[in-house]
Coordinates of C-alpha atoms in Angstrom, one line a residue:
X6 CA 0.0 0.0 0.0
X7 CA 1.2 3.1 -1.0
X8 CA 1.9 6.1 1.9
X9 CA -0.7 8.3 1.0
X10 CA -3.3 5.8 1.0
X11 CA -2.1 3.9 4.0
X12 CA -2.0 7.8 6.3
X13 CA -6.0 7.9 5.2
X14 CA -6.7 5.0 6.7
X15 CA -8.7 5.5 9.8
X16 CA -9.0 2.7 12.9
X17 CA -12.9 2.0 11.8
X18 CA -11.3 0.3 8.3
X19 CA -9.3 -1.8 10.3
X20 CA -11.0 -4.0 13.0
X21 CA -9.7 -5.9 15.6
X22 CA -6.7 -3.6 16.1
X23 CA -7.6 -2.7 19.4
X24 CA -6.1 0.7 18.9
X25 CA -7.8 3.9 19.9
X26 CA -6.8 6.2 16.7
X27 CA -4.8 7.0 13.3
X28 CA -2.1 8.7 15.2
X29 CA -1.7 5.4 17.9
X30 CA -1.3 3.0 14.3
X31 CA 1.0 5.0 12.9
X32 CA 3.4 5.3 16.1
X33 CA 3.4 1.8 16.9
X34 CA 7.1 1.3 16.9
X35 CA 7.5 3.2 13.9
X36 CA 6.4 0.7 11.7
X37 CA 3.1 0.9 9.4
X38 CA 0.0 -0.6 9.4
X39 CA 1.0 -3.3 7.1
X40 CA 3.9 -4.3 10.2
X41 CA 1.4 -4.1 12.7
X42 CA -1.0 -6.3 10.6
X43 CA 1.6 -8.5 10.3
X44 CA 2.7 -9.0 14.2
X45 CA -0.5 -9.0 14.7
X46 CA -1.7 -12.4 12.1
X47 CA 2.0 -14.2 13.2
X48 CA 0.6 -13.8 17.0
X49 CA 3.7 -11.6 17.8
X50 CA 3.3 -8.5 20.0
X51 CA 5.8 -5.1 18.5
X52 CA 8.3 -5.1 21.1
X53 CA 11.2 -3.6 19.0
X54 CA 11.3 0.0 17.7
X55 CA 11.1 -0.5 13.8
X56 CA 14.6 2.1 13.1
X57 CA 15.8 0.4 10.0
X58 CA 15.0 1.4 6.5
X59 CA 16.0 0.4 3.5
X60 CA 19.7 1.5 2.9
X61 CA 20.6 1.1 6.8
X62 CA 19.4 -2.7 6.3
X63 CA 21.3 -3.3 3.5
X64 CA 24.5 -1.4 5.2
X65 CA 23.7 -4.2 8.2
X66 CA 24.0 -6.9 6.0
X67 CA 27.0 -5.6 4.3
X68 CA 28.2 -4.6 7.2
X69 CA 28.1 -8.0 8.6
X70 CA 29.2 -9.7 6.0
X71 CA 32.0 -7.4 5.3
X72 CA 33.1 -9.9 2.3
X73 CA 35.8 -7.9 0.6
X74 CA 37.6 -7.5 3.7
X75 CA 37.1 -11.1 5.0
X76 CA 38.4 -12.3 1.8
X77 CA 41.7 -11.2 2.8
X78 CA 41.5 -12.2 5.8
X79 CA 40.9 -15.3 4.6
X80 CA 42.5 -16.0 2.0
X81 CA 45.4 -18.0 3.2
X82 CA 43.3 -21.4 3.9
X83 CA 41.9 -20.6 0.0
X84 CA 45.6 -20.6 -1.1
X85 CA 47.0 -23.8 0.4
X86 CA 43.9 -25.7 -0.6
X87 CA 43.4 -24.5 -4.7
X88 CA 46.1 -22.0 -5.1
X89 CA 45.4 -18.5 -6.5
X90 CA 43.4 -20.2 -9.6
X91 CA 41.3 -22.8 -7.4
X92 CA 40.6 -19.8 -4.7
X93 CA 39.1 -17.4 -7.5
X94 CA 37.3 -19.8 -9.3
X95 CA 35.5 -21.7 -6.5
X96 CA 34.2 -18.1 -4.8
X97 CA 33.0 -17.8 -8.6
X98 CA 30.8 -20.8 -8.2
X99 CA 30.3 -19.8 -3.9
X100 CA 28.7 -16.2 -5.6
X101 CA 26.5 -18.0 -7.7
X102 CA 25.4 -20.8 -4.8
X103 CA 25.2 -17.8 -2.5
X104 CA 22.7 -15.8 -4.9
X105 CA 20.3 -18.9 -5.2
X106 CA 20.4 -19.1 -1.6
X107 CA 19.5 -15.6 -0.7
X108 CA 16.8 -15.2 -3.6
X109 CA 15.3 -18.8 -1.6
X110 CA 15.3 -17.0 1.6
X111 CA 14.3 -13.7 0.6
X112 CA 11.4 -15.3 -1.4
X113 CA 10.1 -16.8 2.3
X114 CA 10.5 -13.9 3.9
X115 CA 8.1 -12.1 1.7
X116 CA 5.3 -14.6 1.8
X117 CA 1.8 -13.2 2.8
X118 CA -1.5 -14.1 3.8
X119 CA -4.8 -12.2 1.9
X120 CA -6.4 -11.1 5.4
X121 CA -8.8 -8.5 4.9
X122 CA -10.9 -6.3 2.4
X123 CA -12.7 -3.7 2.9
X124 CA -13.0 0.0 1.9
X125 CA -11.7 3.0 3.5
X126 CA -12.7 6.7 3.5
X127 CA -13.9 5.4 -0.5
X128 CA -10.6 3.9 -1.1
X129 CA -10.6 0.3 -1.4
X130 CA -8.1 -1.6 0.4
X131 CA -7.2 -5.2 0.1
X132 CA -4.6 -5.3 2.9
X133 CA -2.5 -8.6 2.6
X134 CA 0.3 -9.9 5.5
X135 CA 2.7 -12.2 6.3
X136 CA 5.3 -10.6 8.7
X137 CA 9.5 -11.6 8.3
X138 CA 9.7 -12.1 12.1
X139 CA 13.6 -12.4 13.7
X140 CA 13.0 -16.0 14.1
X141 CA 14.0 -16.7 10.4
X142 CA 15.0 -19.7 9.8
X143 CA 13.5 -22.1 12.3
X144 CA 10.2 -19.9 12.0
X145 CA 9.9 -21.0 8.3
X146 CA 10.6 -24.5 8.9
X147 CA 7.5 -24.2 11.2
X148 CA 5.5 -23.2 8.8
X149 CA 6.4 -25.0 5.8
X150 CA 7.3 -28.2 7.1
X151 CA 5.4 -31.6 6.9
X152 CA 3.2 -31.2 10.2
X153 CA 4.7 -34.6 11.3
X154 CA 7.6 -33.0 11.8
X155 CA 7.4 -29.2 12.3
X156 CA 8.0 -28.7 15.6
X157 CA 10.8 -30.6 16.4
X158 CA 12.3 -30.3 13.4
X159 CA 11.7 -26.1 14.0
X160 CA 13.0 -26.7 17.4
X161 CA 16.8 -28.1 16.2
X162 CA 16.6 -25.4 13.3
X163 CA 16.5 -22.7 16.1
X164 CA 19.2 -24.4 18.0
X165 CA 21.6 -24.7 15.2
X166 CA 20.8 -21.3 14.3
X167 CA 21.2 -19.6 17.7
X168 CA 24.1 -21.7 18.3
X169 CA 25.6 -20.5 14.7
X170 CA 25.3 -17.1 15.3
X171 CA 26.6 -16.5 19.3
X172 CA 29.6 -18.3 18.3
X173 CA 29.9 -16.1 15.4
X174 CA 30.5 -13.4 17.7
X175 CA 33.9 -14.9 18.8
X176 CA 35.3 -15.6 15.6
X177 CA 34.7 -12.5 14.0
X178 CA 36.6 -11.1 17.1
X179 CA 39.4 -13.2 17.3
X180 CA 39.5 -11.7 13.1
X181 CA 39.8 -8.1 14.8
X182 CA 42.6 -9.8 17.4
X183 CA 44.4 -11.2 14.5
X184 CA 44.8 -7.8 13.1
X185 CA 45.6 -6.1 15.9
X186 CA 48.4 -8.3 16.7
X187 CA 49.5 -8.7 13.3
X188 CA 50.2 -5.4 12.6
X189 CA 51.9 -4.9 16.7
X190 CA 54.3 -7.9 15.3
X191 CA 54.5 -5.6 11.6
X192 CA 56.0 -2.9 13.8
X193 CA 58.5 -4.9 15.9
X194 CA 59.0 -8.8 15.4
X195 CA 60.2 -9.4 18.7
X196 CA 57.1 -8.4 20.6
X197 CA 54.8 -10.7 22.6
X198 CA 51.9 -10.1 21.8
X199 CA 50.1 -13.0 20.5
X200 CA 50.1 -15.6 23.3
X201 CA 47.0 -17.6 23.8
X202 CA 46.0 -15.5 27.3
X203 CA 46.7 -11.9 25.3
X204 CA 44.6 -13.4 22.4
X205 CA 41.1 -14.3 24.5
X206 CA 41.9 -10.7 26.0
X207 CA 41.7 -9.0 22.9
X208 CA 38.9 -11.2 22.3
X209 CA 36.8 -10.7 25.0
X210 CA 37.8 -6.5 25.3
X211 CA 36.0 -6.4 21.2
X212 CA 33.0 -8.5 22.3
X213 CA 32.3 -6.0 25.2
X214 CA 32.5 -3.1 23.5
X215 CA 30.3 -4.8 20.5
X216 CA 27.1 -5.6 23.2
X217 CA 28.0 -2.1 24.8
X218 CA 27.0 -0.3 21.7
X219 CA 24.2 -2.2 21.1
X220 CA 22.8 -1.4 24.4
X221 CA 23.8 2.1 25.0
X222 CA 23.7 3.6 21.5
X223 CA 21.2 1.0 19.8
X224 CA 19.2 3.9 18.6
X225 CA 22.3 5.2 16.2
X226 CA 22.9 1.5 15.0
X227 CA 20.9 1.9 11.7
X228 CA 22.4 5.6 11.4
X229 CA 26.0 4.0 12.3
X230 CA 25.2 1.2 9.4
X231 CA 24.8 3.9 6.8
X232 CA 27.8 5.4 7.7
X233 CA 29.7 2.3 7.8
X234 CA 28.2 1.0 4.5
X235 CA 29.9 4.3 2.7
X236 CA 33.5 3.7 4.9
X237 CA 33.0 -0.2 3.4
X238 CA 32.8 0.9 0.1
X239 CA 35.2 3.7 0.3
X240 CA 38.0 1.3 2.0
X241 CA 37.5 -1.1 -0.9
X242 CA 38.7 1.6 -3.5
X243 CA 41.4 3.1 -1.6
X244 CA 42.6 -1.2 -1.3
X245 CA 42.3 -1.8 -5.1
X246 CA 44.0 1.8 -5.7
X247 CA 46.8 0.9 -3.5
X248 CA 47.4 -2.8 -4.6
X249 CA 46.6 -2.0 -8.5
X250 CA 49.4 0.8 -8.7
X251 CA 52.1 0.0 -6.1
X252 CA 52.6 -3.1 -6.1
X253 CA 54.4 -5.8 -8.6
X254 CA 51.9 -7.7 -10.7
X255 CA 52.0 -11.4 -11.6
X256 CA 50.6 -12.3 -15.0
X257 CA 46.7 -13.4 -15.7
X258 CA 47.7 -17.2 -16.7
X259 CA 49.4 -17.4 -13.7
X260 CA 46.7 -15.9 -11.7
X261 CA 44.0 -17.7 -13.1
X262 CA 45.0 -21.4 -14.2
X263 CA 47.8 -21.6 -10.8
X264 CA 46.3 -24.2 -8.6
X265 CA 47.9 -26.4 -5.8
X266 CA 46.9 -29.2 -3.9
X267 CA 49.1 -27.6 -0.6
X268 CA 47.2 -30.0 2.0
X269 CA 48.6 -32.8 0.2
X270 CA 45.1 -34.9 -0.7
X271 CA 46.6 -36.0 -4.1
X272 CA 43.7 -34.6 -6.2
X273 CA 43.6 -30.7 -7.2
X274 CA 39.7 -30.9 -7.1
X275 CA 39.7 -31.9 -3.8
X276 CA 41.6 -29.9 -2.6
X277 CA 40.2 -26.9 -4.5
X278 CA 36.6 -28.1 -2.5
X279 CA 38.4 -28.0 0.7
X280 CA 39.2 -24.5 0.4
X281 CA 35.8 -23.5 -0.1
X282 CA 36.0 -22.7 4.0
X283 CA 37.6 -19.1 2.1
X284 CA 34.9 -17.9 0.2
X285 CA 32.4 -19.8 2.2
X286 CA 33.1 -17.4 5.4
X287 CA 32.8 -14.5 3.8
X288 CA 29.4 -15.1 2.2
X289 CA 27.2 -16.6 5.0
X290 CA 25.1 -14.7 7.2
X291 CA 23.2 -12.7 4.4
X292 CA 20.1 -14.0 7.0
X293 CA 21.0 -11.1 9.5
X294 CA 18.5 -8.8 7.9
X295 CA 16.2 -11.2 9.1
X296 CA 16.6 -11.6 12.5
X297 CA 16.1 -7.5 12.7
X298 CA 12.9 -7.8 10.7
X299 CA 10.9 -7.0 13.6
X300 CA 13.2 -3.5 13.7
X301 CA 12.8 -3.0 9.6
X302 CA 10.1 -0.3 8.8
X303 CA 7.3 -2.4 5.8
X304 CA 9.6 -5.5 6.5
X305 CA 8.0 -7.7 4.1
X306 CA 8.7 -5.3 1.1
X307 CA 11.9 -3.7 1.8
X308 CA 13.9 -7.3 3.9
X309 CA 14.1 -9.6 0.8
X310 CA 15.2 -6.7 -2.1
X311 CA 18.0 -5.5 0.9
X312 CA 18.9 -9.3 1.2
X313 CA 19.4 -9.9 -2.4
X314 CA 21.2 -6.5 -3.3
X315 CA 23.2 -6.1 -0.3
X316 CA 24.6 -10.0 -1.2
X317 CA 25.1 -9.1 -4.8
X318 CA 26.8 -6.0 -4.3
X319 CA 29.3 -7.7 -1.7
X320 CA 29.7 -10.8 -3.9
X321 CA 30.6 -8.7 -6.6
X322 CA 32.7 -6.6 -4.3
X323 CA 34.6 -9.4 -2.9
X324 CA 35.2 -11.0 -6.2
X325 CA 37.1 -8.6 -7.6
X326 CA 38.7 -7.5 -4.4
X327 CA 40.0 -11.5 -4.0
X328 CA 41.5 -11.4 -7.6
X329 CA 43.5 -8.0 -6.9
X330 CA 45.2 -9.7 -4.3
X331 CA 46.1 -13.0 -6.2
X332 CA 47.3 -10.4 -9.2
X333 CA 49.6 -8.8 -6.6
X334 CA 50.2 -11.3 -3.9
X335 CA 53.8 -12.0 -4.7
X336 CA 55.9 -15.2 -3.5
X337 CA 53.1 -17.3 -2.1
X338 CA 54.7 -19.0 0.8
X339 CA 57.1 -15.7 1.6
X340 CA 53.2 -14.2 2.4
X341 CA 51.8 -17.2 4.0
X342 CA 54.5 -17.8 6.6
X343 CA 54.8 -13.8 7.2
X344 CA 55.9 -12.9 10.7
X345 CA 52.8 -11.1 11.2
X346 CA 50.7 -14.0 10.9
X347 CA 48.3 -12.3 7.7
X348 CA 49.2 -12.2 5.1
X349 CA 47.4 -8.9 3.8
X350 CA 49.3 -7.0 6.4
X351 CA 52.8 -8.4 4.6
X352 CA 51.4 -7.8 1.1
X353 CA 50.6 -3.9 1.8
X354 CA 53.8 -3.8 3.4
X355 CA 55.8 -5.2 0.6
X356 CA 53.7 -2.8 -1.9
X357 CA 54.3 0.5 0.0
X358 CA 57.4 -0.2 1.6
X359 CA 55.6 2.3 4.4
X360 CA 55.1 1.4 7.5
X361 CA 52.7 4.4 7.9
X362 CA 50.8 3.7 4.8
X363 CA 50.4 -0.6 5.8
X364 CA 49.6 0.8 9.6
X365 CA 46.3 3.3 8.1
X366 CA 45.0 0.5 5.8
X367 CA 44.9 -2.1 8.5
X368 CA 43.1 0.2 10.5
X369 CA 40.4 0.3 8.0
X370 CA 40.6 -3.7 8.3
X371 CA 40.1 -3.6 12.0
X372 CA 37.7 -1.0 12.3
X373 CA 35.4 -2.9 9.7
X374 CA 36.0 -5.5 11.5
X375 CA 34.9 -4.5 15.0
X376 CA 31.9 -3.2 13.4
X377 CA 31.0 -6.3 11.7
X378 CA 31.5 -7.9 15.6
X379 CA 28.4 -4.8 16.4
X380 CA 26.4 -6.3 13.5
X381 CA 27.0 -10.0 14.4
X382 CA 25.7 -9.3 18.2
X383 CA 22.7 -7.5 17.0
X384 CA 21.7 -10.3 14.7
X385 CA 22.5 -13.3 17.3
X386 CA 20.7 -11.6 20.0
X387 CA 17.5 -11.0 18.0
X388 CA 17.6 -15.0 17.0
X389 CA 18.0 -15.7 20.9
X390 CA 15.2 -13.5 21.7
X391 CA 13.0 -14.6 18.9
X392 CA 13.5 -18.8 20.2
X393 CA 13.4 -17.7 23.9
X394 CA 10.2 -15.7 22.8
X395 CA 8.9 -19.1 21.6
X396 CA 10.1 -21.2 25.0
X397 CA 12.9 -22.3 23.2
X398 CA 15.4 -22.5 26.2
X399 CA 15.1 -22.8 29.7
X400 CA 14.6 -19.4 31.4
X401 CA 13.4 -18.5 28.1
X402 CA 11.4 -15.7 30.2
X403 CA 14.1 -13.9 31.3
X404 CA 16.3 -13.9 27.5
X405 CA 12.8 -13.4 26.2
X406 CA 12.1 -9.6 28.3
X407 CA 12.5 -6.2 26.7
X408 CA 12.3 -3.4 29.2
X409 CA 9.6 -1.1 28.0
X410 CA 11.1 2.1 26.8
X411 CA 14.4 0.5 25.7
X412 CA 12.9 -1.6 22.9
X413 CA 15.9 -3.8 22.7
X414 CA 16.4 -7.1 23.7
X415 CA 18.8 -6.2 26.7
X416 CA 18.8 -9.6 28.6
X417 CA 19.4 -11.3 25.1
X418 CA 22.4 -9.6 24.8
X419 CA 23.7 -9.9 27.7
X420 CA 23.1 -14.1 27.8
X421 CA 24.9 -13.6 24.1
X422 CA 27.8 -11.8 25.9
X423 CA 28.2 -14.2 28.9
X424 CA 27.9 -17.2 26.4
X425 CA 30.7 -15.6 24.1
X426 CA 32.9 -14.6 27.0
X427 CA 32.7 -18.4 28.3
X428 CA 33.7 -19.9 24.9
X429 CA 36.6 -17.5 24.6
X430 CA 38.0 -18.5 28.2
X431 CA 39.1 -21.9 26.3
X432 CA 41.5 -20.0 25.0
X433 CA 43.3 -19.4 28.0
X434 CA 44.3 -23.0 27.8
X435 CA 44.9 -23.8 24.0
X436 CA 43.3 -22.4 21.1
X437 CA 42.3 -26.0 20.1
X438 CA 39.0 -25.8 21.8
X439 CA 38.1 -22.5 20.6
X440 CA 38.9 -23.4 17.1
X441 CA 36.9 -26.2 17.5
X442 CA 33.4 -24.3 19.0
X443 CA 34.0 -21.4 16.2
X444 CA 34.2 -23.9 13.3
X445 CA 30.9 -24.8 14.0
X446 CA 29.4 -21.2 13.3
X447 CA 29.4 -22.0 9.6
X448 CA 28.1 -25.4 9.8
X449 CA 25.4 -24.9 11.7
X450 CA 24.0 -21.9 9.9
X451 CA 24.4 -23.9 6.2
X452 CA 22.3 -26.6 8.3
X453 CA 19.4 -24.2 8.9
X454 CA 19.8 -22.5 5.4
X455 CA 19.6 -26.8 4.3
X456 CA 16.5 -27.1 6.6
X457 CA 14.1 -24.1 5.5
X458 CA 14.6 -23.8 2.0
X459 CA 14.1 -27.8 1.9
X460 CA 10.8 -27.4 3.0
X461 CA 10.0 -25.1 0.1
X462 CA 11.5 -27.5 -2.4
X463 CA 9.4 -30.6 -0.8
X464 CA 6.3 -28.2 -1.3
X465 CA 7.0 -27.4 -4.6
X466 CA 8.3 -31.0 -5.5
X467 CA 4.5 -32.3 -4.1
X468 CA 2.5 -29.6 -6.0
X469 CA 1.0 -28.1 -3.1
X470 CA 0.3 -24.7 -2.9
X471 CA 2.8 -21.8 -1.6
X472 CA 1.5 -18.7 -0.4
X473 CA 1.6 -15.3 -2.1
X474 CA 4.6 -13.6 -2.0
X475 CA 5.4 -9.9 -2.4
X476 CA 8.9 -11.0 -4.2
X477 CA 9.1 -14.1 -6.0
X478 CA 11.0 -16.7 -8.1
X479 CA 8.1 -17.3 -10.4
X480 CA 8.6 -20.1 -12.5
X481 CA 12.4 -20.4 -11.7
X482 CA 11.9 -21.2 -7.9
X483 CA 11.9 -24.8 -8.3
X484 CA 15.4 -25.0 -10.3
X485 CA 17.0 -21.9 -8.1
X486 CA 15.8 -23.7 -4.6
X487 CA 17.6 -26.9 -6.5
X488 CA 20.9 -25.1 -7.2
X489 CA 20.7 -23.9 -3.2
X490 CA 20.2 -27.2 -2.1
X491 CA 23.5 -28.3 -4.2
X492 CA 25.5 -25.5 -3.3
X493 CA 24.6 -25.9 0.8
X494 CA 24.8 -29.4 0.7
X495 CA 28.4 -29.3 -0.9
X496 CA 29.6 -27.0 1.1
X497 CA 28.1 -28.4 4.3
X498 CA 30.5 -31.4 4.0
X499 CA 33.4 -29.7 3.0
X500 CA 33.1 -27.3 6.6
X501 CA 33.9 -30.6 8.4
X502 CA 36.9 -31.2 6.8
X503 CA 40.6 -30.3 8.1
X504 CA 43.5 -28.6 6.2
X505 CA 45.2 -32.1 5.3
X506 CA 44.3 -35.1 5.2
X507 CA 46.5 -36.4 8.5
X508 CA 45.7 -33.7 10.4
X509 CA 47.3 -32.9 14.0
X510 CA 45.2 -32.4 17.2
X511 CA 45.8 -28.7 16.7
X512 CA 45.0 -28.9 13.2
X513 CA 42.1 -31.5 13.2
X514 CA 38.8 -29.9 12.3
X515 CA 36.3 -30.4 15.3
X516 CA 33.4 -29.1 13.9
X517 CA 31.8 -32.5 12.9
X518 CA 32.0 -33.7 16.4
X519 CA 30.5 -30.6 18.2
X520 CA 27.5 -30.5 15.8
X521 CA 27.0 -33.9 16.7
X522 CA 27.0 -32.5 20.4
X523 CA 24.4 -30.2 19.5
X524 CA 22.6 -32.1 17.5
X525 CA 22.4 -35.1 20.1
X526 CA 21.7 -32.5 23.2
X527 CA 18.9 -30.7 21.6
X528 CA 17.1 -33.7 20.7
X529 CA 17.3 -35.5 24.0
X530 CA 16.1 -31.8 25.6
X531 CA 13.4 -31.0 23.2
X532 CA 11.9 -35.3 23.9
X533 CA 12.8 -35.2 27.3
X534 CA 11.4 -31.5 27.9
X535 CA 11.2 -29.0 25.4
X536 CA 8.1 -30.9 23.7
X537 CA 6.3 -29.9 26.2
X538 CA 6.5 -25.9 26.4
X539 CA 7.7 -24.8 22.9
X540 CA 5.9 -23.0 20.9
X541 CA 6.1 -23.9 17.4
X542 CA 5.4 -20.5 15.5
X543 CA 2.9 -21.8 13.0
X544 CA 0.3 -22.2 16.2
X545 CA 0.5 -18.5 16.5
X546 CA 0.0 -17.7 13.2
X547 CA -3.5 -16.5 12.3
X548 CA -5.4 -17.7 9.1
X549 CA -8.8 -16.0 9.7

């Protein structure tokens, strides 16, 4: 519905609203009618101010994502396992996946129920809802599942997905450590600065400051976004400006047709699939605009265009960011095995021969990267809050309260700090452990990526019908959920595996076992308990 129309439409149009007045609709949160008709349908009260727009929602996700500066960040697992040419050309094919992905996902998220028509002051209004709530994932699932198995099949969604994005927070923060210390170590070799008890320091100092803002200034966070989003995009041209003309370029055959099979599994192709963990990182997470729906002014127009664009723009982005680097990267194993520990920090170094100049564009790095730490603990919070809201944990009441006047899901936060904070302390005794919980962040969100979108495809497979939608695949949702599926499946056995073959303990990859953990403990707790008081969201959801 357009503005105009929507401010003429008076509280005797819309029944069952149980507000007194135009003026009391329209300041609900500061969402519109078509938001509060939404809540309203998915049984869900507006406890969140709606401060996000369109360009600040984007800027999140970008934000978040931050793929162009994760890619070198990255990059050095990409280049042991494919080389320059295996790195470039399987983010090529991680884009595409990615794009199928999102457009399945942003597809759900505008799905609507026709609730009510009616006529308004002579205009005639035919009002239609289905709200993108900050469940996301596990709320789909609910809904679109096979109603033999939607609730508990909703309820491990919620705790892969809640469980993906807290420990999210402490890898994206031990990134930030990386680069703080690298660039300490750029400065003077010889300092200690990167033991394992500094490391969980630096760690757990970005992680408070990340929940701090997001308490005390969560009013400027879509206002910070925006700025952000221009400081992302400026960074990447002063980067491709700085690599393109200073430094010493390797020629495009080399570039593009190197590969390697540097973890030593005797086949290039493997190998190449291993190091999907490169591209893979910097492209999940594009679900973040989700999970602040419930903050995101006419959520179910705006969420799944910013989801789609805000992807795109980084894939593309990150794409040609990635093959700058490979162009000027230099001696591969000189950069890998640099004393500062990343490699981006040796390869400005060696193009500017300036310390000043390496020192201001790692700033950029870091600075992006402690506000992608902001973004992550906005997004994991909401997810927590939206599953406690639906008795998804124990003391789901408290995780699940918002102050009035605050708006924000304070105890959720905090619950996200405290859980962060305790997985970081493993670091205090080796790393090993820490590695192990934050290599599950990826595999447990491509699990509830796996899950929703699946229950599309099974709906489409049977013929039954699929709901309206305000942004749709049309006739090439079938084939684009397929592609997803492929691309998620892929790349959700490849996240389990190590560097090399005959890996170490410190270099074994643990993820496999610790989603089995989760996996095993949230079914015995949702049989043994949960059953009992979750809420699966499609009981709230109102058909009338």
């Amino acid at each position: 519905m357009d503005d105009k129309l929507q401010s003429r439409v008076t509280t005797d149009s819309l029944p069952g609203l149980g507000y007194e007045s135009e003026d009391a609709i329209q300041s609900v949160k500061g969402g519109t009618i078509t938001d509060t008709r939404d809540m309203s349908r998915m049984g869900k009260q507006q406890e969140l101010r709606r401060n996000f727009r369109f360009w600040s929602i984007v800027g999140f996700i970008m934000i978040l994502q931050s793929t162009w500066e994760s890619m070198l960040l990255a990059v050095s697992y990409g280049l042991t396992n494919g080389g320059t040419g295996g790195v470039i050309w399987v983010t090529v094919g991680v884009i595409i996946g990615a794009l199928c992905m999102i457009a399945s996902v942003a597809e759900m998220a505008s799905m609507f129920v026709s609730n009510y028509v009616g006529f308004a002051k002579g205009f005639h209004i035919n009002l239609n809802y289905r709200a993108p709530t900050a469940g996301g994932q596990y709320h789909w699932v609910s809904e679109f599942a096979p109603p033999s198995v939607e609730k508990p099949l909703s309820y491990l969604v919620g705790w892969c997905s809640c469980f993906g994005w807290v420990t999210g927070n402490p890898a994206i923060a031990q990134l930030t450590s990386t680069l703080v210390q690298g660039l300490v170590l750029l400065k003077n070799e010889n300092a200690h600065v990167a033991a394992l008890w500094q490391t969980a320091l630096f760690i757990m100092a970005f992680l408070i400051v990340a929940v701090a803002f997001n308490i005390f200034l969560a009013e400027k966070l879509p206002l910070a976004e925006g700025i952000f989003l221009i400081l992302h995009i400026v960074g990447f041209f002063a980067f491709l400006i700085t690599l393109w003309v200073m430094s010493d370029h390797a020629p495009a055959s080399q570039v593009f047709t190197r590969f390697s099979d540097g973890g030593g599994w005797g086949s290039t192709g493997l190998s190449c699939l291993v190091g999907i963990t490169t591209p893979l990182w910097c492209f999940l997470g594009p679900d973040a605009g989700t999970h602040m729906a419930e903050e995101l002014k006419d959520a179910s127009r705006v969420l799944p265009s910013a989801m789609v664009w805000a992807t795109f723009f980084n894939g593309l982005l990150g794409l040609v960011m990635l093959i700058t680097f490979c162009f000027c990267l230099g001696n591969v194993d000189d950069v890998l095995n640099s004393p500062t520990g990343v490699p981006i920090i040796q390869v400005l170094y060696n193009s500017t021969a300036s310390m000043a100049g390496t020192t201001v564009l790692t700033l950029v790095l870091i600075l992006s990267s402690m506000v992608s730490t902001i973004t992550c603990a906005a997004a994991s919070s909401r997810q927590m809050w939206a599953f406690a809201r639906d008795k998804g944990f124990p003391f789901s009441g408290f995780i699940a309260f918002v102050r009035p006047g605050w708006d924000i899901p304070i105890n959720a936060l905090i619950v996200v700090l405290g859980l962060s904070l305790l997985i970081t302390t493993l670091n205090f005794g080796s790393d090993v452990a820490l590695n192990a919980i934050v290599s599950l962040s990826n595999a447990a969100l491509i699990f509830s990526y796996v899950a929703s979108i699946g229950c599309i495809r099974l709906k489409r497979w049977r013929r039954q019908p699929l709901l309206p939608r305000r942004w749709t695949l049309g006739w090439f949702g079938a084939p684009i959920n397929d592609a997803a599926l492929v691309f998620l499946l892929v790349s959700f056995v490849m996240s389990f595996f190590p560097v090399s073959p005959l890996p170490t303990v410190q270099d074994m990859n643990w993820a496999v076992l610790m989603f089995g953990v989760v996996i095993i403990a949230a079914t015995i707790n949702y049989y043994v308990s949960a059953r009992h008081h979750y809420i699966a969201p499609v009981v709230l959801v109102k058909h009338d």
